[in-house]
């Protein structure tokens, strides 16, 4: 919400995103912003970092936390209705040690308070704990040519399966 208001609504970026990756060991939190080529990257970057840094000193409001929790709860509900997505997510939690960690995470999200978010922001959103990356596409990109790979039909035109060949030989 804060990044969207500061960057997208002020036309400094076209979109913002946030993602956290949890694992058996320490995970990471990643934020991103897409900036139009013709817009000011330094201005967007300065505002982006200001908002991130501000989170540690200006705790979230009740409304901000409730909105974020509602969105995450909705994502979980929608995921539970998609067998391939829930299968993938459960396999990630199995890799962490137990599929029930997914349910524990759901319960923890529902229990989060403003104080929890403020404590975590203060503990982890530190400039010294940050990696900042920028992708700036070239105006005239020199792309690799993959057209030589060819169409599937052309690749398989002379293919003969070894198992099928061995089976034919045994019947001769």
Short mmCIF file of N, CA, C and O in Angstrom, two decimals, residues 33-35 37 41 132-138 141 143:
data_model
loop_
_atom_site.label_atom_id
_atom_site.label_comp_id
_atom_site.label_asym_id
_atom_site.label_seq_id
_atom_site.Cartn_x
_atom_site.Cartn_y
_atom_site.Cartn_z
N UNK A 33 9.96 -2.34 -8.18
CA UNK A 33 9.21 -1.28 -8.84
C UNK A 33 9.60 -1.24 -10.30
O UNK A 33 10.78 -1.40 -10.63
N UNK A 34 8.64 -1.06 -11.17
CA UNK A 34 8.88 -0.91 -12.60
C UNK A 34 8.77 0.57 -12.95
O UNK A 34 7.75 1.20 -12.65
N UNK A 35 9.82 1.08 -13.58
CA UNK A 35 9.86 2.50 -13.93
C UNK A 35 9.95 2.62 -15.45
O UNK A 35 10.73 1.91 -16.09
N UNK A 37 11.06 3.94 -19.00
CA UNK A 37 12.36 4.39 -19.49
C UNK A 37 12.48 5.92 -19.46
O UNK A 37 13.52 6.47 -19.14
N UNK A 41 14.77 7.50 -12.93
CA UNK A 41 15.15 6.39 -12.05
C UNK A 41 15.66 6.91 -10.71
O UNK A 41 15.26 6.38 -9.67
N UNK A 132 20.52 -3.95 -3.14
CA UNK A 132 19.74 -3.17 -4.10
C UNK A 132 20.22 -3.52 -5.50
O UNK A 132 21.41 -3.44 -5.79
N UNK A 133 19.30 -3.93 -6.33
CA UNK A 133 19.64 -4.27 -7.70
C UNK A 133 18.83 -3.44 -8.68
O UNK A 133 17.69 -3.07 -8.38
N UNK A 134 19.42 -3.15 -9.82
CA UNK A 134 18.73 -2.41 -10.86
C UNK A 134 18.91 -3.15 -12.17
O UNK A 134 20.01 -3.58 -12.49
N UNK A 135 17.83 -3.29 -12.92
CA UNK A 135 17.91 -3.81 -14.28
C UNK A 135 17.52 -2.68 -15.20
O UNK A 135 16.40 -2.19 -15.16
N UNK A 136 18.46 -2.27 -16.03
CA UNK A 136 18.21 -1.19 -16.98
C UNK A 136 18.44 -1.77 -18.37
O UNK A 136 19.58 -2.04 -18.76
N UNK A 137 17.36 -2.02 -19.12
CA UNK A 137 17.53 -2.63 -20.44
C UNK A 137 18.23 -1.69 -21.41
O UNK A 137 18.09 -0.47 -21.33
N UNK A 138 19.02 -2.27 -22.29
CA UNK A 138 19.70 -1.49 -23.34
C UNK A 138 18.67 -0.98 -24.33
O UNK A 138 17.69 -1.66 -24.65
N UNK A 141 19.09 -3.66 -27.59
CA UNK A 141 19.53 -4.91 -26.97
C UNK A 141 20.12 -5.86 -28.00
O UNK A 141 19.59 -6.03 -29.10
N UNK A 143 20.34 -9.34 -28.53
CA UNK A 143 19.72 -10.58 -28.06
C UNK A 143 20.33 -11.79 -28.75
O UNK A 143 20.71 -11.73 -29.92
#
